[in-house]
Short mmCIF file of C-alpha atoms in Angstrom, two decimals:
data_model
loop_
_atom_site.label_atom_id
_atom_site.label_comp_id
_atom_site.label_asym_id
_atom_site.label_seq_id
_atom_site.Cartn_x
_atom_site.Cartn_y
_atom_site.Cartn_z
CA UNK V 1 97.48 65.01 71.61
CA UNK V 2 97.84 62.69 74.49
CA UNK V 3 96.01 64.55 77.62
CA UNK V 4 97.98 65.41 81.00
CA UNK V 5 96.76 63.30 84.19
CA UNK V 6 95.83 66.62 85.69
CA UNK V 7 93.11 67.20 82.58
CA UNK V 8 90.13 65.35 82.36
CA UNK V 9 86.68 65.92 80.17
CA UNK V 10 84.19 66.14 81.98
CA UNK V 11 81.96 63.48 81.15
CA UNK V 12 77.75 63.94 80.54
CA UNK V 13 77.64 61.26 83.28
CA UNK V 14 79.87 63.54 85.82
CA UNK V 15 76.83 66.36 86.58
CA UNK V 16 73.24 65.55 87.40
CA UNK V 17 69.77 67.15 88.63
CA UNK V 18 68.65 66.85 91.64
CA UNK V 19 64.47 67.82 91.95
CA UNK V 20 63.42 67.90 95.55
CA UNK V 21 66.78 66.28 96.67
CA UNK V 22 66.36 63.45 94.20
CA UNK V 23 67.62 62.06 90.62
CA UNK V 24 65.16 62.03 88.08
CA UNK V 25 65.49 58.13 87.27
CA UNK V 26 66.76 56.75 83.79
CA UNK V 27 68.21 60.24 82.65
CA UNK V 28 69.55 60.58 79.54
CA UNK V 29 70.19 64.41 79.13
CA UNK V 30 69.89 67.52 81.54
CA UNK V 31 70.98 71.20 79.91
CA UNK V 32 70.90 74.36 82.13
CA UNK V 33 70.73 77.71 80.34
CA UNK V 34 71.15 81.41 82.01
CA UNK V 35 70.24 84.52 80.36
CA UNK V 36 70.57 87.87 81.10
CA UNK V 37 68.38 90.40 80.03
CA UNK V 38 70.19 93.56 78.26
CA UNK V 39 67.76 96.71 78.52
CA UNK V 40 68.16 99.47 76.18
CA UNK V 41 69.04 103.22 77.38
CA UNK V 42 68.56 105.91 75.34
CA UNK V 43 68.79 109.60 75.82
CA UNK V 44 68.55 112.78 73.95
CA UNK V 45 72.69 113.31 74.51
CA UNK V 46 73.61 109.72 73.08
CA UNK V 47 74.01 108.83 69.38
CA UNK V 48 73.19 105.10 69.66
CA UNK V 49 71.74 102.62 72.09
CA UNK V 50 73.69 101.85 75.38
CA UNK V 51 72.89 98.66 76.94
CA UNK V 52 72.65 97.82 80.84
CA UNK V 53 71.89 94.40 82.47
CA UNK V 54 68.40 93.95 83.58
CA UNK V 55 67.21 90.65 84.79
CA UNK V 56 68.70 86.78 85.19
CA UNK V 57 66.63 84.36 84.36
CA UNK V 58 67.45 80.63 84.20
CA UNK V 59 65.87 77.18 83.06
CA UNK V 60 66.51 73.32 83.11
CA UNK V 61 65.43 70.80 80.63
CA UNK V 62 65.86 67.50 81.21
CA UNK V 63 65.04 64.06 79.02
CA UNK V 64 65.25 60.38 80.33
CA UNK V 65 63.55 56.88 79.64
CA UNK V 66 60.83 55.73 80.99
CA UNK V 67 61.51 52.64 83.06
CA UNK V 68 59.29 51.00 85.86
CA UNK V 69 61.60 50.00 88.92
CA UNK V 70 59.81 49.71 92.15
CA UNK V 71 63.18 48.92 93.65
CA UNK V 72 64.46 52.04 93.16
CA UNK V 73 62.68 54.87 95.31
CA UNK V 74 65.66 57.26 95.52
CA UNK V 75 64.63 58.31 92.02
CA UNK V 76 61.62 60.48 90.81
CA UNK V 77 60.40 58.79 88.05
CA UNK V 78 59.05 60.03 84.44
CA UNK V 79 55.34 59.74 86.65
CA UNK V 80 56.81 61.81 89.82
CA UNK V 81 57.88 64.39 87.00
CA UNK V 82 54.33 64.76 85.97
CA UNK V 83 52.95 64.83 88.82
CA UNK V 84 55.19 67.56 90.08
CA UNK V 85 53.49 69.52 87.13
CA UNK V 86 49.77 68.74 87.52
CA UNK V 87 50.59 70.05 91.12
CA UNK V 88 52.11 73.31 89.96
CA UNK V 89 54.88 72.64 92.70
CA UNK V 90 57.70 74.71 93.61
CA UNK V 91 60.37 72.61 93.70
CA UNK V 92 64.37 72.85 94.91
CA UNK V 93 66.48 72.29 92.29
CA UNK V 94 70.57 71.34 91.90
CA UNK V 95 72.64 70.90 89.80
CA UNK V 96 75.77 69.22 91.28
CA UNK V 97 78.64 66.67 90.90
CA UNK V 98 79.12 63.29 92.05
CA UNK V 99 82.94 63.11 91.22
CA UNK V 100 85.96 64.50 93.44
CA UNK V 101 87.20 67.94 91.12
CA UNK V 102 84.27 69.17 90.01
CA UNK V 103 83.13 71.43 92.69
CA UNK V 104 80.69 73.95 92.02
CA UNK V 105 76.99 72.99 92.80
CA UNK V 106 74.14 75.74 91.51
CA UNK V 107 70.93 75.40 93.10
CA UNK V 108 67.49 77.36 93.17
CA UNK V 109 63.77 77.23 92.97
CA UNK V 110 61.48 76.69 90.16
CA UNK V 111 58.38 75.16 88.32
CA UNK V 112 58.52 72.67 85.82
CA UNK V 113 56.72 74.29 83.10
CA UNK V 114 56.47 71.21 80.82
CA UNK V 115 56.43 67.83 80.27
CA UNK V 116 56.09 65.34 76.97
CA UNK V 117 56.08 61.73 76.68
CA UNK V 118 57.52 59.82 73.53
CA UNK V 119 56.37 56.36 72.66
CA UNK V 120 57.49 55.39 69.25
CA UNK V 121 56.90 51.80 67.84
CA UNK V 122 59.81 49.92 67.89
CA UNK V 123 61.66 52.46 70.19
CA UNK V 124 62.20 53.08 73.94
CA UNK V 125 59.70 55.50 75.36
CA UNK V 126 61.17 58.68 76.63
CA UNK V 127 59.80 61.81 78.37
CA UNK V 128 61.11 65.24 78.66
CA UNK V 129 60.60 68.34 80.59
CA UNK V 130 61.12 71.86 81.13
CA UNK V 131 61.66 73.74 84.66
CA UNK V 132 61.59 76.99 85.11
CA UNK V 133 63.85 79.19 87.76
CA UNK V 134 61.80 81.00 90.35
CA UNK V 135 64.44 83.49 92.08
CA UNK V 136 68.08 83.53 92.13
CA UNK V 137 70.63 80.36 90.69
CA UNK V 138 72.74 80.18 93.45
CA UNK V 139 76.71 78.72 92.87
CA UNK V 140 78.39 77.31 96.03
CA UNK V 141 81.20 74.51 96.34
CA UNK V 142 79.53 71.17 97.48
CA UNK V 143 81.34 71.15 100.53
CA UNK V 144 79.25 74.46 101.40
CA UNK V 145 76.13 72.32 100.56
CA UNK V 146 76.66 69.23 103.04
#
C-alpha cells in the first residue's frame, strides 16, 4: 500500500535524548517507558477488587557505541555517562524531535541508575544505561521549550 505524502514513519533516527541539554554521542537506541501504578480498594460492601491510579513513574534506557572524538564536545560521551553515575547526579532529561511534525517534547528529572560496558572480541564496544525519573514527565510542544 503506497503511503500518502501527508503519512510518514517516524524513523528511530527522528527522536533523541537529551542529558543535561546534550546528545549522548554514538547512540544507537533510546526507549522511554511510563507506568502507572494501579492500587487495589477493597471494602466490606464490594464483591471484588476495584482499582484506582496511584503513582507515575517513568524511566529511560539508552545504548550507543563507544567512540573517542575529541572533536565533538556537544556530545556526552559513553565516559560523561559514567561519570554522571559515580556522581549520583540529578540530571535534566528530554526527549524531543529534531524534524518539523513531530512536536511533542517530554522532559523531567532523574538519576541514571545504571551503566554497562560491552567489549566483545571482534565486535564494536557498546555501553548502555538506565535513568531513572525523579518527579513528574512533563509533555510540551517544542516551540513551548525554545
Amino acid at each position: 500500500m503506497p503511503e500518502s505524502t501527508s503519512k510518514r514513519v517516524v524513523q528511530g533516527e527522528d527522536i533523541i535524548i537529551l542529558i543535561d541539554d546534550k546528545p549522548t554521542l554514538h547512540a544507537t537506541t533510546h526507549s522511554l517507558k511510563v507506568d502507572l501504578e494501579l492500587k487495589d480498594l477493597r471494602t466490606k460492601d464490594t464483591k471484588g477488587k476495584e482499582k484506582y491510579p496511584g503513582d507515575i513513574t517513568w524511566s529511560v534506557d539508552g545504548d550507543g557505541l563507544v567512540v573517542i572524538d575529541p572533536t565533538i564536545a556537544t556530545s556526552h560521551t559513553s565516559e560523561d555517562v559514567l561519570a554522571l553515575v559515580l556522581a549520583k547526579k540529578l540530571v535534566k532529561v528530554v526527549l524531543k524531535s529534531p524534524v518539523s511534525g513531530l512536536t511533542k517534547t517530554y522532559s523531567g528529572e532523574g538519576y541514571i541508575t545504571s551503566f554497562s560496558l560491552s567489549t566483545p572480541a571482534g565486535d564494536n564496544s557498546t555501553y548502555n544505561f538506565s535513568l531513572s525519573g525523579s518527579g513528574d514527565l512533563t509533555p510540551a510542544t517544542n516551540n513551548e521549550q525554545e
